[in-house]
Amino acid sequence: MQLFSFLAIDFSKIDPYPAELFSSLCVILLLIIICIVVKIKSKKVDPLKKPKGIMLLAEMFVTFIDGMVAKNMGKQFVKHFAPVIGLLSAYLFLSFIWGLTGFASPVNLYVVPLIMGIITFLGIHIVSAIYTKSKYFKRYTSPMAFFLPINLISMWAPILSLSFRIFGNALAGWIIMKIIYGVFSLMQVGAINLGFLALVITPVFHAYFDLFSGFIQTVVYIMLTMLLINSEVPDEYQQLETDNSVDN
C-alpha cells in the first residue's frame, strides 16, 4: 500500500470553486446583460438614422462577424453560424481582458479552453454528419480499415490544439505579469519601496498580454473554428450553395 501512497490526495485542501469559475460566470452574466440591453434598444432605433453608442458597437460587431463567416465559410452559413461564432468570440475576448478587473481570468483555468475546443469539435462532427450522412463513418476507416485506431486518435486533435493554444498563451501572459509585479515589489532604494512604479509600467504589458494578445487569440480561434468546420462540407455542396447564392 505504501507503494501507492504518493497518489493520496487531501481533498479538504482543494478549493472546489476556483476563482476562474467565478470569473467565467461573471463574463457570462455580463454578456447576458449586454444582449438584453441591445435587444431593448434595438426596438427603439430609427432605421433611417445612424446608430450611436452601444448600438453602433453592436452593429459593427455583427457586421464584422457576418463578414468573417461569409468570407471563410460562405454566405449560406451566415444565418446559422454567425450567432455561434459571435457568441464564442465575445466570450473568449472578454475572458482574456477580464484580468484587467483584478480578478482571475477564466482562460487561466484549462477547463475553459477545453470547453471551447469541445464546442469546435462538436461543430466539426455535426456538420460532417449532416452533409455526409451515412458516409460519415467512413472517415474512420479511410483509406482502409487498418487505420481505424489512428483515425480515432487523430479525431481529438482539434480539441487539444485549440485548447492548448488558448491556455498556453493565457498562462504565459499571466506568468510574465506575475514576474513583473514580483520584481517591482522587491525593488527598494533605502527605506523606499519602488513597488508603486508597477502602476506606471505594467499598463503597457497589460495592453499587450490582455488586450492585443487576447484579440489575436480570439481571431485565431474563430478563424480555425470556421475553417475546420467548413472543411467538412463536401466540395459539391459548397459549389452548389455558392451557385445558388449567386443566382439569388
PDB file of C-alpha atoms in Angstrom:
ATOM      1  CA  MET A   1       0.000   0.000   0.000  1.00  0.00           C
ATOM      2  CA  GLN A   2       2.870   2.346   0.686  1.00  0.00           C
ATOM      3  CA  LEU A   3       3.900   1.939  -2.929  1.00  0.00           C
ATOM      4  CA  PHE A   4       0.840   3.969  -3.991  1.00  0.00           C
ATOM      5  CA  SER A   5       0.921   6.411  -1.113  1.00  0.00           C
ATOM      6  CA  PHE A   6       2.013   9.194  -3.464  1.00  0.00           C
ATOM      7  CA  LEU A   7      -1.455   9.015  -5.039  1.00  0.00           C
ATOM      8  CA  ALA A   8      -3.123  10.042  -1.801  1.00  0.00           C
ATOM      9  CA  ILE A   9      -4.777  13.437  -2.084  1.00  0.00           C
ATOM     10  CA  ASP A  10      -6.100  15.572   0.720  1.00  0.00           C
ATOM     11  CA  PHE A  11      -9.279  16.821  -0.952  1.00  0.00           C
ATOM     12  CA  SER A  12     -10.027  19.084   2.014  1.00  0.00           C
ATOM     13  CA  LYS A  13      -7.208  21.353   0.851  1.00  0.00           C
ATOM     14  CA  ILE A  14      -8.542  21.668  -2.692  1.00  0.00           C
ATOM     15  CA  ASP A  15     -10.777  24.642  -3.427  1.00  0.00           C
ATOM     16  CA  PRO A  16     -13.898  23.184  -5.083  1.00  0.00           C
ATOM     17  CA  TYR A  17     -14.744  26.555  -6.626  1.00  0.00           C
ATOM     18  CA  PRO A  18     -11.748  28.068  -8.445  1.00  0.00           C
ATOM     19  CA  ALA A  19     -11.672  31.838  -8.839  1.00  0.00           C
ATOM     20  CA  GLU A  20     -11.622  31.363 -12.620  1.00  0.00           C
ATOM     21  CA  LEU A  21     -15.024  29.687 -12.429  1.00  0.00           C
ATOM     22  CA  PHE A  22     -16.467  32.717 -10.637  1.00  0.00           C
ATOM     23  CA  SER A  23     -14.911  34.968 -13.298  1.00  0.00           C
ATOM     24  CA  SER A  24     -16.398  32.833 -16.083  1.00  0.00           C
ATOM     25  CA  LEU A  25     -19.868  33.188 -14.565  1.00  0.00           C
ATOM     26  CA  CYS A  26     -19.345  36.957 -14.336  1.00  0.00           C
ATOM     27  CA  VAL A  27     -18.370  37.119 -18.016  1.00  0.00           C
ATOM     28  CA  ILE A  28     -21.457  35.108 -18.984  1.00  0.00           C
ATOM     29  CA  LEU A  29     -23.669  37.361 -16.855  1.00  0.00           C
ATOM     30  CA  LEU A  30     -22.104  40.441 -18.469  1.00  0.00           C
ATOM     31  CA  LEU A  31     -22.815  39.051 -21.942  1.00  0.00           C
ATOM     32  CA  ILE A  32     -26.427  38.349 -20.978  1.00  0.00           C
ATOM     33  CA  ILE A  33     -26.857  41.911 -19.713  1.00  0.00           C
ATOM     34  CA  ILE A  34     -25.316  43.353 -22.885  1.00  0.00           C
ATOM     35  CA  CYS A  35     -27.606  41.230 -25.070  1.00  0.00           C
ATOM     36  CA  ILE A  36     -30.681  42.320 -23.106  1.00  0.00           C
ATOM     37  CA  VAL A  37     -29.723  45.999 -23.353  1.00  0.00           C
ATOM     38  CA  VAL A  38     -29.065  45.728 -27.100  1.00  0.00           C
ATOM     39  CA  LYS A  39     -32.373  43.894 -27.589  1.00  0.00           C
ATOM     40  CA  ILE A  40     -34.317  46.604 -25.745  1.00  0.00           C
ATOM     41  CA  LYS A  41     -32.550  49.459 -27.522  1.00  0.00           C
ATOM     42  CA  SER A  42     -32.934  47.813 -30.936  1.00  0.00           C
ATOM     43  CA  LYS A  43     -36.710  48.208 -30.673  1.00  0.00           C
ATOM     44  CA  LYS A  44     -36.338  51.965 -30.265  1.00  0.00           C
ATOM     45  CA  VAL A  45     -33.743  52.534 -33.009  1.00  0.00           C
ATOM     46  CA  ASP A  46     -34.790  54.572 -36.032  1.00  0.00           C
ATOM     47  CA  PRO A  47     -33.548  52.604 -39.098  1.00  0.00           C
ATOM     48  CA  LEU A  48     -33.194  55.870 -41.038  1.00  0.00           C
ATOM     49  CA  LYS A  49     -30.742  57.349 -38.537  1.00  0.00           C
ATOM     50  CA  LYS A  50     -27.131  56.413 -37.855  1.00  0.00           C
ATOM     51  CA  PRO A  51     -26.872  54.295 -34.674  1.00  0.00           C
ATOM     52  CA  LYS A  52     -24.968  55.660 -31.693  1.00  0.00           C
ATOM     53  CA  GLY A  53     -23.353  54.334 -28.547  1.00  0.00           C
ATOM     54  CA  ILE A  54     -23.825  50.683 -27.754  1.00  0.00           C
ATOM     55  CA  MET A  55     -25.991  50.147 -30.838  1.00  0.00           C
ATOM     56  CA  LEU A  56     -23.175  51.381 -33.075  1.00  0.00           C
ATOM     57  CA  LEU A  57     -20.749  48.958 -31.409  1.00  0.00           C
ATOM     58  CA  ALA A  58     -23.277  46.145 -31.723  1.00  0.00           C
ATOM     59  CA  GLU A  59     -23.791  46.846 -35.420  1.00  0.00           C
ATOM     60  CA  MET A  60     -20.042  46.976 -36.048  1.00  0.00           C
ATOM     61  CA  PHE A  61     -19.559  43.678 -34.195  1.00  0.00           C
ATOM     62  CA  VAL A  62     -22.362  41.903 -36.079  1.00  0.00           C
ATOM     63  CA  THR A  63     -21.096  43.227 -39.412  1.00  0.00           C
ATOM     64  CA  PHE A  64     -17.552  42.062 -38.594  1.00  0.00           C
ATOM     65  CA  ILE A  65     -18.684  38.547 -37.602  1.00  0.00           C
ATOM     66  CA  ASP A  66     -21.043  38.191 -40.578  1.00  0.00           C
ATOM     67  CA  GLY A  67     -18.251  39.259 -42.913  1.00  0.00           C
ATOM     68  CA  MET A  68     -15.786  36.757 -41.465  1.00  0.00           C
ATOM     69  CA  VAL A  69     -18.283  33.881 -41.657  1.00  0.00           C
ATOM     70  CA  ALA A  70     -19.250  34.773 -45.229  1.00  0.00           C
ATOM     71  CA  LYS A  71     -15.608  35.013 -46.297  1.00  0.00           C
ATOM     72  CA  ASN A  72     -14.344  31.841 -44.617  1.00  0.00           C
ATOM     73  CA  MET A  73     -17.409  29.596 -44.755  1.00  0.00           C
ATOM     74  CA  GLY A  74     -19.729  31.057 -47.367  1.00  0.00           C
ATOM     75  CA  LYS A  75     -22.800  33.277 -47.256  1.00  0.00           C
ATOM     76  CA  GLN A  76     -25.040  30.230 -46.789  1.00  0.00           C
ATOM     77  CA  PHE A  77     -23.544  29.700 -43.318  1.00  0.00           C
ATOM     78  CA  VAL A  78     -24.059  33.255 -42.034  1.00  0.00           C
ATOM     79  CA  LYS A  79     -27.605  32.673 -40.788  1.00  0.00           C
ATOM     80  CA  HIS A  80     -26.786  29.575 -38.742  1.00  0.00           C
ATOM     81  CA  PHE A  81     -23.156  30.028 -37.724  1.00  0.00           C
ATOM     82  CA  ALA A  82     -22.686  33.789 -37.302  1.00  0.00           C
ATOM     83  CA  PRO A  83     -24.563  33.895 -33.939  1.00  0.00           C
ATOM     84  CA  VAL A  84     -22.487  30.984 -32.599  1.00  0.00           C
ATOM     85  CA  ILE A  85     -19.186  32.442 -33.801  1.00  0.00           C
ATOM     86  CA  GLY A  86     -20.160  35.850 -32.442  1.00  0.00           C
ATOM     87  CA  LEU A  87     -21.012  34.446 -29.010  1.00  0.00           C
ATOM     88  CA  LEU A  88     -17.798  32.388 -28.804  1.00  0.00           C
ATOM     89  CA  SER A  89     -15.603  35.316 -29.855  1.00  0.00           C
ATOM     90  CA  ALA A  90     -17.291  37.725 -27.419  1.00  0.00           C
ATOM     91  CA  TYR A  91     -16.927  35.291 -24.523  1.00  0.00           C
ATOM     92  CA  LEU A  92     -13.299  34.454 -25.313  1.00  0.00           C
ATOM     93  CA  PHE A  93     -12.200  38.071 -25.732  1.00  0.00           C
ATOM     94  CA  LEU A  94     -13.966  39.193 -22.547  1.00  0.00           C
ATOM     95  CA  SER A  95     -12.363  36.259 -20.726  1.00  0.00           C
ATOM     96  CA  PHE A  96      -8.903  37.411 -21.801  1.00  0.00           C
ATOM     97  CA  ILE A  97      -9.418  41.025 -20.726  1.00  0.00           C
ATOM     98  CA  TRP A  98     -11.263  40.093 -17.529  1.00  0.00           C
ATOM     99  CA  GLY A  99      -7.888  40.028 -15.756  1.00  0.00           C
ATOM    100  CA  LEU A 100      -7.831  43.825 -16.045  1.00  0.00           C
ATOM    101  CA  THR A 101     -10.531  43.919 -13.368  1.00  0.00           C
ATOM    102  CA  GLY A 102      -8.141  42.359 -10.849  1.00  0.00           C
ATOM    103  CA  PHE A 103      -9.984  39.039 -10.802  1.00  0.00           C
ATOM    104  CA  ALA A 104      -8.663  35.767 -12.223  1.00  0.00           C
ATOM    105  CA  SER A 105      -9.073  35.373 -15.970  1.00  0.00           C
ATOM    106  CA  PRO A 106     -11.348  32.438 -16.914  1.00  0.00           C
ATOM    107  CA  VAL A 107      -8.916  31.215 -19.594  1.00  0.00           C
ATOM    108  CA  ASN A 108      -6.258  30.599 -16.919  1.00  0.00           C
ATOM    109  CA  LEU A 109      -8.308  27.550 -15.906  1.00  0.00           C
ATOM    110  CA  TYR A 110      -7.754  24.814 -18.518  1.00  0.00           C
ATOM    111  CA  VAL A 111     -11.373  23.643 -18.300  1.00  0.00           C
ATOM    112  CA  VAL A 112     -12.496  26.832 -20.091  1.00  0.00           C
ATOM    113  CA  PRO A 113     -10.205  26.477 -23.150  1.00  0.00           C
ATOM    114  CA  LEU A 114     -11.027  22.762 -23.153  1.00  0.00           C
ATOM    115  CA  ILE A 115     -14.745  23.515 -23.447  1.00  0.00           C
ATOM    116  CA  MET A 116     -14.001  25.946 -26.287  1.00  0.00           C
ATOM    117  CA  GLY A 117     -12.155  23.158 -28.076  1.00  0.00           C
ATOM    118  CA  ILE A 118     -15.016  20.716 -27.461  1.00  0.00           C
ATOM    119  CA  ILE A 119     -17.511  23.190 -28.967  1.00  0.00           C
ATOM    120  CA  THR A 120     -15.422  23.362 -32.140  1.00  0.00           C
ATOM    121  CA  PHE A 121     -15.086  19.567 -32.107  1.00  0.00           C
ATOM    122  CA  LEU A 122     -18.863  19.141 -31.907  1.00  0.00           C
ATOM    123  CA  GLY A 123     -19.368  21.661 -34.705  1.00  0.00           C
ATOM    124  CA  ILE A 124     -16.947  19.764 -36.944  1.00  0.00           C
ATOM    125  CA  HIS A 125     -18.614  16.390 -36.487  1.00  0.00           C
ATOM    126  CA  ILE A 126     -22.217  17.630 -36.507  1.00  0.00           C
ATOM    127  CA  VAL A 127     -21.680  19.435 -39.813  1.00  0.00           C
ATOM    128  CA  SER A 128     -19.823  16.428 -41.222  1.00  0.00           C
ATOM    129  CA  ALA A 129     -22.655  14.082 -40.219  1.00  0.00           C
ATOM    130  CA  ILE A 130     -25.308  16.415 -41.709  1.00  0.00           C
ATOM    131  CA  TYR A 131     -23.623  16.714 -45.094  1.00  0.00           C
ATOM    132  CA  THR A 132     -22.100  13.244 -45.498  1.00  0.00           C
ATOM    133  CA  LYS A 133     -24.949  11.328 -43.799  1.00  0.00           C
ATOM    134  CA  SER A 134     -24.201   7.592 -43.756  1.00  0.00           C
ATOM    135  CA  LYS A 135     -20.759   8.177 -45.279  1.00  0.00           C
ATOM    136  CA  TYR A 136     -19.740   9.964 -42.091  1.00  0.00           C
ATOM    137  CA  PHE A 137     -18.425   6.765 -40.509  1.00  0.00           C
ATOM    138  CA  LYS A 138     -16.182   6.046 -43.494  1.00  0.00           C
ATOM    139  CA  ARG A 139     -13.836   8.771 -42.285  1.00  0.00           C
ATOM    140  CA  TYR A 140     -12.681   6.478 -39.517  1.00  0.00           C
ATOM    141  CA  THR A 141     -11.715   3.630 -41.867  1.00  0.00           C
ATOM    142  CA  SER A 142     -10.146   5.780 -44.600  1.00  0.00           C
ATOM    143  CA  PRO A 143      -8.108   4.868 -46.579  1.00  0.00           C
ATOM    144  CA  MET A 144      -8.532   1.322 -45.180  1.00  0.00           C
ATOM    145  CA  ALA A 145      -9.898  -0.339 -42.045  1.00  0.00           C
ATOM    146  CA  PHE A 146      -6.371  -0.792 -40.704  1.00  0.00           C
ATOM    147  CA  PHE A 147      -6.243   2.961 -39.973  1.00  0.00           C
ATOM    148  CA  LEU A 148      -9.255   2.889 -37.612  1.00  0.00           C
ATOM    149  CA  PRO A 149      -7.191   3.237 -34.374  1.00  0.00           C
ATOM    150  CA  ILE A 150      -5.095   6.040 -35.866  1.00  0.00           C
ATOM    151  CA  ASN A 151      -8.167   7.909 -37.125  1.00  0.00           C
ATOM    152  CA  LEU A 152      -9.905   7.561 -33.760  1.00  0.00           C
ATOM    153  CA  ILE A 153      -6.879   9.094 -32.048  1.00  0.00           C
ATOM    154  CA  SER A 154      -6.399  11.894 -34.586  1.00  0.00           C
ATOM    155  CA  MET A 155     -10.065  12.935 -34.344  1.00  0.00           C
ATOM    156  CA  TRP A 156      -9.304  14.534 -30.959  1.00  0.00           C
ATOM    157  CA  ALA A 157      -6.530  16.730 -32.397  1.00  0.00           C
ATOM    158  CA  PRO A 158      -8.695  19.897 -32.790  1.00  0.00           C
ATOM    159  CA  ILE A 159      -9.668  19.805 -29.114  1.00  0.00           C
ATOM    160  CA  LEU A 160      -6.061  19.557 -27.951  1.00  0.00           C
ATOM    161  CA  SER A 161      -4.589  22.042 -30.434  1.00  0.00           C
ATOM    162  CA  LEU A 162      -7.209  24.749 -29.865  1.00  0.00           C
ATOM    163  CA  SER A 163      -7.422  24.366 -26.084  1.00  0.00           C
ATOM    164  CA  PHE A 164      -3.648  24.266 -25.558  1.00  0.00           C
ATOM    165  CA  ARG A 165      -3.192  27.271 -27.852  1.00  0.00           C
ATOM    166  CA  ILE A 166      -5.612  29.381 -25.798  1.00  0.00           C
ATOM    167  CA  PHE A 167      -4.450  28.078 -22.425  1.00  0.00           C
ATOM    168  CA  GLY A 168      -0.740  28.341 -23.265  1.00  0.00           C
ATOM    169  CA  ASN A 169      -0.954  31.978 -24.351  1.00  0.00           C
ATOM    170  CA  ALA A 170      -3.139  32.944 -21.396  1.00  0.00           C
ATOM    171  CA  LEU A 171      -0.906  31.154 -18.898  1.00  0.00           C
ATOM    172  CA  ALA A 172       2.271  32.618 -20.405  1.00  0.00           C
ATOM    173  CA  GLY A 173       0.892  36.152 -20.110  1.00  0.00           C
ATOM    174  CA  TRP A 174      -0.229  35.521 -16.531  1.00  0.00           C
ATOM    175  CA  ILE A 175       3.192  34.171 -15.513  1.00  0.00           C
ATOM    176  CA  ILE A 176       5.044  37.085 -17.095  1.00  0.00           C
ATOM    177  CA  MET A 177       2.780  39.614 -15.359  1.00  0.00           C
ATOM    178  CA  LYS A 178       3.306  37.841 -12.026  1.00  0.00           C
ATOM    179  CA  ILE A 179       7.065  38.029 -12.529  1.00  0.00           C
ATOM    180  CA  ILE A 180       6.885  41.725 -13.400  1.00  0.00           C
ATOM    181  CA  TYR A 181       4.790  42.538 -10.330  1.00  0.00           C
ATOM    182  CA  GLY A 182       7.120  40.417  -8.185  1.00  0.00           C
ATOM    183  CA  VAL A 183      10.208  42.239  -9.454  1.00  0.00           C
ATOM    184  CA  PHE A 184       8.706  45.643  -8.762  1.00  0.00           C
ATOM    185  CA  SER A 185       7.625  44.589  -5.273  1.00  0.00           C
ATOM    186  CA  LEU A 186      11.260  43.709  -4.467  1.00  0.00           C
ATOM    187  CA  MET A 187      12.711  46.937  -5.840  1.00  0.00           C
ATOM    188  CA  GLN A 188      13.774  49.169  -2.998  1.00  0.00           C
ATOM    189  CA  VAL A 189      16.071  52.182  -2.622  1.00  0.00           C
ATOM    190  CA  GLY A 190      16.989  52.617   1.012  1.00  0.00           C
ATOM    191  CA  ALA A 191      13.764  52.547   3.003  1.00  0.00           C
ATOM    192  CA  ILE A 192      11.639  53.442  -0.034  1.00  0.00           C
ATOM    193  CA  ASN A 193       9.836  50.613  -1.775  1.00  0.00           C
ATOM    194  CA  LEU A 194       9.564  51.240  -5.518  1.00  0.00           C
ATOM    195  CA  GLY A 195       6.608  48.920  -5.964  1.00  0.00           C
ATOM    196  CA  PHE A 196       4.437  51.891  -6.903  1.00  0.00           C
ATOM    197  CA  LEU A 197       6.327  52.080 -10.213  1.00  0.00           C
ATOM    198  CA  ALA A 198       4.375  48.988 -11.281  1.00  0.00           C
ATOM    199  CA  LEU A 199       1.319  51.223 -11.655  1.00  0.00           C
ATOM    200  CA  VAL A 200       3.204  53.162 -14.342  1.00  0.00           C
ATOM    201  CA  ILE A 201       4.971  50.339 -16.183  1.00  0.00           C
ATOM    202  CA  THR A 202       2.544  47.410 -16.053  1.00  0.00           C
ATOM    203  CA  PRO A 203      -0.321  49.047 -18.046  1.00  0.00           C
ATOM    204  CA  VAL A 204       1.879  48.711 -21.135  1.00  0.00           C
ATOM    205  CA  PHE A 205       2.282  44.982 -20.542  1.00  0.00           C
ATOM    206  CA  HIS A 206      -1.411  44.593 -19.740  1.00  0.00           C
ATOM    207  CA  ALA A 207      -2.251  46.318 -23.026  1.00  0.00           C
ATOM    208  CA  TYR A 208      -0.233  43.673 -24.863  1.00  0.00           C
ATOM    209  CA  PHE A 209      -0.949  40.462 -22.924  1.00  0.00           C
ATOM    210  CA  ASP A 210      -4.606  41.176 -22.149  1.00  0.00           C
ATOM    211  CA  LEU A 211      -5.900  43.388 -24.958  1.00  0.00           C
ATOM    212  CA  PHE A 212      -3.714  42.782 -28.020  1.00  0.00           C
ATOM    213  CA  SER A 213      -2.887  39.133 -27.340  1.00  0.00           C
ATOM    214  CA  GLY A 214      -6.492  38.443 -26.306  1.00  0.00           C
ATOM    215  CA  PHE A 215      -7.788  39.921 -29.563  1.00  0.00           C
ATOM    216  CA  ILE A 216      -5.286  37.947 -31.644  1.00  0.00           C
ATOM    217  CA  GLN A 217      -6.072  34.663 -29.878  1.00  0.00           C
ATOM    218  CA  THR A 218      -9.797  35.266 -30.299  1.00  0.00           C
ATOM    219  CA  VAL A 219      -9.430  35.916 -34.029  1.00  0.00           C
ATOM    220  CA  VAL A 220      -7.179  32.852 -34.437  1.00  0.00           C
ATOM    221  CA  TYR A 221      -9.659  30.648 -32.558  1.00  0.00           C
ATOM    222  CA  ILE A 222     -12.724  31.676 -34.552  1.00  0.00           C
ATOM    223  CA  MET A 223     -10.775  31.524 -37.828  1.00  0.00           C
ATOM    224  CA  LEU A 224      -9.598  27.971 -37.124  1.00  0.00           C
ATOM    225  CA  THR A 225     -13.093  27.001 -35.966  1.00  0.00           C
ATOM    226  CA  MET A 226     -14.682  28.270 -39.161  1.00  0.00           C
ATOM    227  CA  LEU A 227     -12.060  26.691 -41.427  1.00  0.00           C
ATOM    228  CA  LEU A 228     -12.195  23.322 -39.639  1.00  0.00           C
ATOM    229  CA  ILE A 229     -15.994  23.209 -39.812  1.00  0.00           C
ATOM    230  CA  ASN A 230     -16.103  24.388 -43.423  1.00  0.00           C
ATOM    231  CA  SER A 231     -13.568  21.737 -44.432  1.00  0.00           C
ATOM    232  CA  GLU A 232     -16.152  19.078 -43.532  1.00  0.00           C
ATOM    233  CA  VAL A 233     -18.553  20.282 -46.215  1.00  0.00           C
ATOM    234  CA  PRO A 234     -18.059  18.266 -49.447  1.00  0.00           C
ATOM    235  CA  ASP A 235     -16.893  20.264 -52.471  1.00  0.00           C
ATOM    236  CA  GLU A 236     -20.052  19.525 -54.455  1.00  0.00           C
ATOM    237  CA  TYR A 237     -22.242  21.053 -51.730  1.00  0.00           C
ATOM    238  CA  GLN A 238     -20.048  24.131 -51.457  1.00  0.00           C
ATOM    239  CA  GLN A 239     -20.184  24.671 -55.215  1.00  0.00           C
ATOM    240  CA  LEU A 240     -23.961  24.128 -55.324  1.00  0.00           C
ATOM    241  CA  GLU A 241     -24.653  26.531 -52.469  1.00  0.00           C
ATOM    242  CA  THR A 242     -22.273  29.094 -53.959  1.00  0.00           C
ATOM    243  CA  ASP A 243     -24.113  28.939 -57.290  1.00  0.00           C
ATOM    244  CA  ASN A 244     -27.473  29.306 -55.543  1.00  0.00           C
ATOM    245  CA  SER A 245     -26.269  32.347 -53.593  1.00  0.00           C
ATOM    246  CA  VAL A 246     -25.015  33.942 -56.828  1.00  0.00           C
ATOM    247  CA  ASP A 247     -28.342  33.314 -58.579  1.00  0.00           C
ATOM    248  CA  ASN A 248     -30.244  34.830 -55.699  1.00  0.00           C
TER     249      ASN A 248
END
